[in-house]
Amino acid sequence: MASDAETGKKSSSSVNGAADSTPKTSGQRVLAVLKSNLLVLLLIIALILGIVIGICLRLRDEPYSARELMYLKFPGELLMNMLKLLILPLIVSSLVSGMTSLDSRASGKMGLRAVVYYLTTTLLAVILGIILVVSIQPGKRGDKPVTEGKNFREVDPADTFLDLIRQMFPDNIVEATFQKTLTTLEEVEGTPTGNDTTNATLAAATAAAFLSMNTTLAPMNTTLAPPPKKVLEPVLEDVKGINMLGLVVFSIAMGIAINHLGERGQPLKALFESLADVTLVLVNVVIWYSPIGVLFLVTEEVVSMQDPQQTFEQLSFYFITVMAGLAVHGFVTLPLIYFVICRKNPFKFMYGVLQALVTALGTSSSSATLPVTMRNLEENNGVDPRVTGFVAPVGATINMDGTALYEAVAVIFIGQIENFDLDIGTIIVICLTATAAAIGAAGVPQAGLVTMVIVLTAVGFPADRVGLILAIDWLLDRFRTSVNVLGDAYGAGIVHHLSRADIERMDEEDREAALAEVKAAEENGKSADVKDITLDTSNGHANYAFNEKL
């Protein structure tokens, strides 16, 4: 993968060099920019048109009926259905293929360090996002009084944790694709306890004393039976919805098992890799339809707004919450981790990959930024090419700190607007599924939109409310992509620092191998001049050049 990336980088450089030799007119440059940002421009145009059309439709005196709103929302509903349709193949294929490729590439200490770093920073990003959105509560902003929270079932905290573990190990993987098991509490009549009998006796004695003082009342029976006690008992029930945790655990286990089989597992590995590629093609098709869906989703959202001023205030605080989380994670959490481990200036390291960060801001794709990221790491920050060849490509695939943070904030924000009760169990599910969905997200523009539907589905929140946050998602997508790339860069620097001894040992082994080749050549009567052996680390190993004969 490293050699492919390097080859792509060299060919890209040669192409760019050839292109630079031919002067371009201003019109050609404008067309090139428009072509590279066509999807973003279409989304912005759809957003603006949706707002304008929605405002115009609100000028009607009569309120719109539910049927009229349904017709207006129909193209957007198709978009959400297509996104939901891709959840199952996307999460399974990406995790299985990701685990198979990651395990084969990460069999040594370097891979273990990279994986631990990826999981740690992604989880920290999700926790940071949850803390901020729960503290700021952007979805509850405004003067409109908050109604009673929505809660579909009465739960116990212990049952919530048991449900989490139970969902990780479903008894039927097919059923996990469309339903999950949850614990509910039902009231049943129980046997009165000793305290209940005592209370009933006291009540009877009090009534008898009252009747003895009031002689005008007719005699009545003062013996009172204790009322039946209502007891809440846990009952397991099947609930409609994808068991996302079960599918994630199964996919990870499947990927590990396939790699463990070695050659016998290659057919399955190729199958899931092909499935992941096909799913990505379908995702790209759906994403190109998204401007049409966004147009009607935003229009319906504007028309059905009860209080536009409050909605605007909520979106403003949502934007502030996400940006604050990205800023803290990018300028505090990641640099602090780098400084604690490497004892070097993290902001100098950040400056070295500034070009990659700007590229990510412009392209909104960590995969498209990968060649620039690798070049900045090697040329500006001195990271060994063997490290960048492993850490950077894998990081661009599974390390999505900014996306994970954004998903956690967005899902809880939607829950706050809908006024759902967010218990600790729901927050834990959001934390786990946001982390897993971010790992399974493809490094392409607007992939976070697909993974957000995954998290919303996992916790049972209405996925169609995604239309509310699409108004500013195109801008947030660029900033969270920059944080993703920054996390990849710091990961490469940290792995390089921790793997110095391993790299030196690899260099020494390659040097000894080169010397052995020279000695073998001399024994065969060939020249011992080895100037033709050059230092090349792009293929994952080092070849040395010596300026003297042995």
XYZ file of C-alpha atoms in Angstrom:
550
model
C 0.000 0.000 0.000
C 2.903 2.251 0.721
C 4.452 1.557 -2.672
C 1.124 2.311 -4.358
C 0.860 5.573 -2.481
C 4.428 6.524 -3.358
C 3.920 5.564 -6.997
C 0.735 7.594 -7.089
C 2.570 10.501 -5.514
C 5.405 10.357 -8.053
C 3.069 10.036 -11.000
C 0.942 12.838 -9.618
C 4.015 15.009 -9.297
C 5.082 14.282 -12.862
C 1.618 15.019 -14.138
C 1.476 18.232 -12.175
C 4.887 19.165 -13.479
C 3.787 18.598 -17.038
C 0.603 20.517 -16.429
C 2.458 23.418 -14.880
C 4.574 23.777 -18.033
C 1.424 24.643 -19.985
C 0.003 28.002 -18.931
C -3.673 28.025 -18.072
C -6.074 30.847 -18.699
C -8.147 32.287 -15.888
C -11.244 30.620 -17.330
C -9.571 27.214 -17.279
C -8.500 27.700 -13.685
C -12.047 28.666 -12.680
C -13.450 25.607 -14.454
C -10.892 23.377 -12.720
C -11.886 24.742 -9.310
C -15.588 24.353 -10.078
C -15.068 20.779 -11.261
C -13.093 19.743 -8.180
C -15.696 21.297 -5.847
C -18.831 20.535 -7.865
C -20.522 18.419 -5.193
C -19.989 21.025 -2.495
C -21.275 23.780 -4.786
C -24.378 21.752 -5.629
C -25.041 21.149 -1.932
C -24.686 24.856 -1.148
C -27.006 25.774 -4.032
C -29.531 23.164 -2.869
C -29.313 24.507 0.670
C -29.900 28.116 -0.416
C -32.757 27.144 -2.732
C -34.335 25.044 0.008
C -34.266 27.944 2.455
C -35.617 30.430 -0.120
C -38.400 28.112 -1.312
C -39.300 27.247 2.268
C -39.565 30.921 3.234
C -41.755 31.609 0.189
C -44.035 28.681 1.021
C -44.441 29.943 4.583
C -46.109 33.089 3.240
C -49.360 31.160 2.811
C -51.902 32.003 5.496
C -53.241 28.487 5.912
C -50.975 25.926 7.578
C -49.857 23.019 5.426
C -51.481 19.671 6.013
C -49.559 16.555 6.917
C -50.185 15.143 3.428
C -48.788 18.264 1.753
C -45.681 18.110 3.921
C -45.326 14.423 3.073
C -45.371 15.210 -0.657
C -42.835 17.991 -0.149
C -40.525 15.725 1.813
C -40.784 12.711 -0.509
C -37.517 13.220 -2.531
C -35.649 13.763 0.732
C -37.271 10.650 2.166
C -35.840 8.686 -0.760
C -32.367 9.991 0.119
C -32.721 8.849 3.727
C -34.007 5.435 2.611
C -31.015 4.954 0.323
C -28.636 5.915 3.120
C -30.328 3.475 5.501
C -30.161 0.799 2.811
C -26.367 1.087 2.700
C -25.879 0.846 6.469
C -25.627 -2.938 6.661
C -23.238 -3.592 3.723
C -21.169 -0.524 4.596
C -20.525 -1.305 8.242
C -19.941 -5.051 7.713
C -17.763 -4.858 4.598
C -15.657 -1.924 5.785
C -14.969 -3.390 9.223
C -14.227 -6.917 7.985
C -11.973 -5.750 5.139
C -10.382 -3.152 7.405
C -9.559 -5.729 10.063
C -8.088 -8.161 7.542
C -5.821 -5.560 5.949
C -4.943 -3.934 9.264
C -4.012 -7.180 10.954
C -1.704 -8.260 8.148
C -0.048 -4.864 8.094
C 0.009 -4.432 11.851
C 1.473 -7.748 12.942
C 4.393 -6.085 14.709
C 4.898 -3.508 17.415
C 4.498 -0.628 14.986
C 1.011 -1.757 14.039
C -0.020 -2.291 17.651
C 1.106 1.217 18.571
C -0.805 2.690 15.646
C -4.006 0.809 16.491
C -3.856 1.812 20.163
C -3.311 5.435 19.142
C -6.221 5.380 16.662
C -8.696 3.876 19.117
C -7.586 6.116 21.992
C -7.818 9.404 20.107
C -11.135 8.480 18.480
C -12.647 7.542 21.837
C -11.299 10.736 23.423
C -12.860 12.768 20.606
C -16.251 11.124 21.138
C -16.114 11.660 24.906
C -15.127 15.307 24.401
C -18.021 15.839 22.001
C -20.499 14.233 24.402
C -19.271 16.366 27.320
C -19.596 19.567 25.284
C -23.032 18.858 23.822
C -24.441 17.715 27.173
C -22.996 20.802 28.893
C -23.924 23.420 26.275
C -27.212 21.723 25.261
C -27.599 23.437 21.880
C -30.823 21.556 21.151
C -32.590 23.088 24.147
C -31.788 26.712 23.340
C -34.549 29.282 22.977
C -37.395 30.723 24.995
C -39.875 28.022 24.088
C -40.704 25.944 27.184
C -39.454 22.393 27.180
C -42.151 19.758 27.142
C -42.036 16.458 28.938
C -39.258 14.233 27.681
C -39.968 11.335 25.396
C -39.152 7.948 26.765
C -40.551 4.839 25.178
C -39.748 2.402 27.956
C -39.049 2.377 31.647
C -35.547 1.101 32.280
C -33.167 0.354 35.106
C -29.478 1.387 34.852
C -28.331 -2.183 35.509
C -30.591 -3.474 32.736
C -29.133 -0.881 30.357
C -25.586 -2.157 30.856
C -26.757 -5.753 30.501
C -28.517 -4.810 27.255
C -25.271 -3.356 25.901
C -23.418 -6.595 26.574
C -26.352 -8.672 25.344
C -26.451 -6.762 22.050
C -22.734 -7.353 21.507
C -23.390 -11.099 21.406
C -26.630 -11.686 19.472
C -27.980 -15.225 19.315
C -28.861 -14.854 15.626
C -26.754 -12.732 13.286
C -29.570 -12.583 10.715
C -32.019 -11.192 13.268
C -29.368 -8.660 14.291
C -29.797 -7.004 10.901
C -33.367 -5.916 11.673
C -34.077 -6.255 15.397
C -32.434 -6.118 18.814
C -33.323 -7.239 22.320
C -34.017 -4.675 25.043
C -35.127 -4.953 28.658
C -38.376 -3.304 29.742
C -39.956 -3.105 33.173
C -43.558 -4.252 33.505
C -45.815 -3.863 36.532
C -47.115 -7.053 38.108
C -48.990 -7.669 41.364
C -46.747 -8.959 44.102
C -47.200 -10.338 47.628
C -47.421 -7.615 50.322
C -44.361 -7.357 52.507
C -44.264 -7.061 56.293
C -44.166 -3.277 56.121
C -47.278 -3.280 53.925
C -49.191 -5.423 56.503
C -48.102 -3.161 59.361
C -49.207 -0.057 57.487
C -52.610 -1.630 56.780
C -53.063 -2.546 60.475
C -52.250 1.022 61.554
C -54.725 2.366 59.035
C -57.426 0.037 60.377
C -56.740 1.079 63.984
C -56.918 4.756 63.063
C -60.228 4.250 61.299
C -61.655 2.351 64.296
C -60.636 5.130 66.686
C -62.267 7.711 64.459
C -65.499 5.727 64.265
C -65.643 5.253 68.058
C -65.597 9.031 68.525
C -68.320 9.596 65.955
C -71.439 7.848 67.347
C -73.690 9.054 64.558
C -71.987 6.899 62.004
C -73.297 3.431 61.385
C -71.071 0.559 62.459
C -68.780 -0.598 59.714
C -66.089 -3.180 59.242
C -62.726 -1.735 60.305
C -60.655 -4.630 59.091
C -58.620 -3.412 56.068
C -56.708 -5.768 53.800
C -53.301 -4.568 52.578
C -53.463 -3.303 48.974
C -51.733 -5.401 46.329
C -48.152 -4.234 45.775
C -47.040 -3.287 42.259
C -43.692 -4.860 41.405
C -41.566 -3.965 38.374
C -40.118 -7.072 36.767
C -37.622 -7.113 33.860
C -38.968 -8.495 30.611
C -36.952 -9.037 27.424
C -38.616 -7.899 24.225
C -37.525 -7.684 20.597
C -37.463 -4.132 19.225
C -37.378 -3.213 15.552
C -34.013 -1.759 14.514
C -30.502 -2.808 13.519
C -28.395 -4.311 16.309
C -25.386 -2.204 15.409
C -23.201 -3.307 18.319
C -23.741 -6.964 17.476
C -22.846 -6.423 13.831
C -19.733 -4.455 14.774
C -18.470 -7.146 17.154
C -19.281 -9.905 14.659
C -17.543 -8.050 11.808
C -14.399 -7.454 13.862
C -14.309 -11.105 14.952
C -14.889 -12.218 11.364
C -11.993 -10.089 10.109
C -9.624 -11.465 12.748
C -10.710 -15.048 12.003
C -10.243 -14.597 8.249
C -6.701 -13.348 8.757
C -5.976 -16.184 11.157
C -6.768 -18.694 8.384
C -4.044 -17.285 6.174
C -4.250 -18.542 2.592
C -7.506 -20.392 3.253
C -9.136 -17.102 4.239
C -8.081 -15.228 1.103
C -11.330 -15.930 -0.828
C -13.440 -14.459 1.984
C -11.034 -11.544 2.329
C -11.326 -10.798 -1.381
C -15.118 -11.116 -1.135
C -15.451 -8.530 1.624
C -12.938 -6.212 -0.032
C -14.957 -6.367 -3.250
C -18.156 -5.799 -1.276
C -16.576 -2.759 0.360
C -15.552 -1.378 -3.041
C -19.026 -1.958 -4.497
C -20.656 -0.344 -1.468
C -18.388 2.660 -1.838
C -19.486 3.011 -5.473
C -23.126 2.964 -4.365
C -22.366 5.506 -1.639
C -20.848 7.817 -4.234
C -23.976 7.500 -6.385
C -26.212 8.311 -3.425
C -24.002 11.237 -2.455
C -24.426 12.723 -5.928
C -28.194 12.451 -5.478
C -27.912 14.163 -2.091
C -28.274 17.756 -3.436
C -31.797 16.897 -4.644
C -32.684 15.230 -1.367
C -31.171 18.083 0.626
C -33.211 20.621 -1.357
C -36.516 19.027 -0.362
C -35.451 18.086 3.175
C -34.428 21.661 3.937
C -37.552 23.056 2.264
C -39.818 20.816 4.342
C -37.836 21.617 7.473
C -38.263 25.372 6.927
C -41.977 25.064 6.122
C -42.729 22.911 9.178
C -40.727 25.034 11.628
C -42.830 26.107 14.586
C -40.319 28.735 15.701
C -37.685 29.648 13.050
C -35.854 32.014 15.388
C -35.396 29.294 17.985
C -34.252 26.813 15.314
C -31.649 29.287 14.064
C -30.427 29.786 17.621
C -30.179 26.028 18.124
C -28.202 25.576 14.904
C -25.867 28.424 15.882
C -25.067 26.810 19.220
C -24.712 23.426 17.503
C -22.136 24.920 15.127
C -20.303 26.518 18.060
C -20.335 23.221 19.974
C -18.856 21.209 17.094
C -16.235 23.855 16.295
C -15.268 24.120 19.971
C -14.858 20.348 20.160
C -12.754 20.221 16.989
C -10.602 23.112 18.224
C -10.000 21.523 21.638
C -9.221 18.132 20.115
C -6.976 19.552 17.388
C -5.115 22.186 19.397
C -5.126 20.658 22.900
C -5.764 16.901 23.018
C -3.665 15.750 20.052
C -0.721 18.127 20.696
C -0.742 17.172 24.378
C -0.561 13.462 23.545
C 2.290 14.132 21.106
C 4.185 16.250 23.645
C 3.778 13.750 26.501
C 5.032 10.845 24.380
C 7.645 12.499 22.157
C 8.752 15.460 24.339
C 8.867 17.675 21.254
C 7.135 20.872 20.187
C 3.754 19.711 18.821
C 2.980 23.016 17.110
C 6.228 22.906 15.149
C 5.176 19.455 13.997
C 1.731 20.844 13.116
C 3.331 23.609 11.060
C 5.205 20.953 9.101
C 1.919 19.452 7.851
C 0.189 22.799 7.303
C -0.023 22.185 3.563
C -1.860 18.912 4.169
C -4.282 20.615 6.566
C -5.090 23.305 4.009
C -5.532 20.639 1.335
C -7.937 18.751 3.605
C -9.846 21.969 4.226
C -10.232 22.451 0.486
C -10.908 18.877 -0.659
C -12.882 17.664 2.370
C -11.304 14.234 1.827
C -8.575 12.623 3.917
C -7.939 10.060 1.164
C -7.377 12.763 -1.450
C -5.031 14.537 0.978
C -2.963 11.384 1.624
C -0.108 12.065 -0.860
C 0.356 15.583 0.522
C 0.256 14.278 4.093
C 2.939 11.673 3.411
C 5.194 14.174 1.654
C 4.869 16.715 4.491
C 5.619 14.076 7.117
C 8.742 12.842 5.349
C 10.182 16.110 4.052
C 9.185 18.593 6.778
C 8.991 16.479 9.930
C 11.579 13.806 9.174
C 9.280 10.826 9.660
C 10.701 7.602 8.257
C 9.032 6.667 4.939
C 8.424 3.157 6.229
C 6.337 4.624 9.052
C 4.380 6.996 6.834
C 3.857 4.212 4.308
C 2.056 2.222 7.007
C 0.501 4.736 9.404
C -0.739 7.391 6.972
C -2.720 5.149 4.563
C -4.255 3.110 7.374
C -4.990 6.287 9.340
C -6.724 7.849 6.340
C -8.980 4.798 6.327
C -9.861 4.187 9.983
C -8.693 7.206 12.004
C -11.573 9.723 11.926
C -11.360 11.728 15.152
C -13.200 14.772 13.824
C -15.942 12.660 12.262
C -16.488 10.704 15.491
C -16.753 13.900 17.541
C -19.160 15.452 15.054
C -21.394 12.364 14.999
C -21.673 12.239 18.783
C -22.563 15.936 18.990
C -25.033 15.780 16.087
C -26.910 12.718 17.362
C -27.316 14.088 20.889
C -28.275 17.484 19.411
C -31.089 15.811 17.459
C -32.131 13.955 20.598
C -32.281 17.239 22.514
C -34.421 18.868 19.821
C -36.786 15.889 19.832
C -36.635 16.039 23.646
C -35.673 12.410 24.132
C -34.529 11.293 27.559
C -30.780 10.683 27.194
C -29.907 8.163 29.892
C -26.434 6.813 30.520
C -27.153 3.715 28.441
C -28.105 5.764 25.377
C -24.976 7.883 25.746
C -22.796 4.758 25.979
C -24.411 3.358 22.830
C -23.768 6.672 21.056
C -20.150 6.607 22.235
C -19.509 3.058 21.027
C -21.393 3.297 17.736
C -19.909 6.709 16.881
C -16.429 5.265 17.412
C -17.178 2.182 15.313
C -18.960 4.172 12.591
C -16.057 6.616 12.372
C -13.643 3.713 11.932
C -15.852 2.335 9.177
C -16.257 5.701 7.444
C -14.674 6.013 4.036
C -12.292 8.908 3.548
C -14.506 10.608 0.975
C -16.546 13.829 1.150
C -19.884 13.614 2.995
C -19.174 10.071 4.271
C -20.010 11.372 7.748
C -23.602 11.821 6.593
C -23.868 8.081 5.979
C -22.285 7.108 9.281
C -24.493 9.546 11.202
C -27.539 7.650 9.968
C -25.896 4.527 11.410
C -25.602 6.096 14.876
C -29.126 7.552 14.746
C -30.510 4.146 13.822
C -28.573 2.464 16.629
C -30.198 4.635 19.318
C -33.641 4.826 17.714
C -33.615 8.556 16.913
C -35.445 9.813 13.797
C -32.949 9.734 10.936
C -34.992 12.185 8.857
C -34.002 15.002 11.231
C -30.596 14.926 9.553
C -32.071 17.490 7.171
C -31.950 20.050 9.958
C -28.162 19.967 10.308
C -27.405 19.625 6.598
C -27.620 23.408 6.403
C -24.141 23.739 7.905
C -22.761 20.223 7.436
C -20.852 21.121 4.261
C -18.771 23.638 6.233
C -18.247 21.447 9.295
C -17.202 18.586 7.002
C -14.115 20.516 5.935
C -12.998 21.341 9.467
C -13.502 17.819 10.773
C -11.556 16.441 7.791
C -8.643 18.705 8.732
C -8.766 17.313 12.274
C -8.794 13.783 10.830
C -5.654 14.521 8.806
C -3.980 16.177 11.791
C -4.677 13.067 13.868
C -3.108 10.894 11.158
C -0.021 13.122 11.093
C 0.475 13.111 14.862
C -0.043 9.344 14.830
C 2.769 8.920 12.308
C 5.050 11.118 14.416
C 4.269 9.215 17.615
C 4.709 5.790 16.006
C 7.999 6.951 14.455
C 9.254 8.105 17.873
C 8.238 4.884 19.636
C 9.600 2.688 16.835
C 13.094 4.191 16.610
C 14.776 1.099 18.039
C 12.829 -1.160 15.683
C 13.730 1.034 12.705
C 17.416 0.986 13.656
C 17.305 -2.791 13.967
C 15.644 -3.055 10.558
C 18.307 -0.768 9.091
C 21.076 -2.870 10.613
C 19.552 -6.066 9.267
C 19.253 -4.551 5.794
C 22.834 -3.269 6.016
C 24.100 -6.719 6.925
C 22.091 -8.210 4.076
C 23.623 -5.687 1.660
C 27.126 -6.511 2.939
C 26.421 -10.216 2.508
C 25.386 -9.609 -1.089
C 28.619 -7.674 -1.722
C 30.754 -10.424 -0.211
C 28.922 -13.047 -2.247
C 29.547 -10.993 -5.379
C 33.276 -10.771 -4.564
C 33.481 -14.512 -4.011
C 31.974 -15.026 -7.437
C 34.639 -12.799 -8.944
C 32.393 -9.786 -9.489
C 33.201 -6.192 -8.629
C 32.798 -5.239 -5.001
C 31.849 -1.681 -5.874
C 28.325 -1.307 -4.522
C 27.655 2.290 -5.443
C 24.650 1.083 -7.397
C 22.938 0.124 -4.136
C 21.069 3.248 -3.055
C 19.165 4.236 0.062
C 15.550 3.465 -0.698
C 12.909 3.067 1.991
C 9.768 3.515 -0.071
C 9.142 -0.223 -0.277
C 9.265 -0.774 3.460
C 12.967 -1.688 3.735
C 16.306 0.116 3.458
C 19.010 -0.504 0.853
C 22.369 1.121 1.587
C 25.067 2.566 -0.656
C 28.754 2.200 0.280
C 31.496 4.356 -1.201
C 34.331 1.860 -0.712
C 35.207 -1.649 -1.733
C 35.261 -4.382 0.875
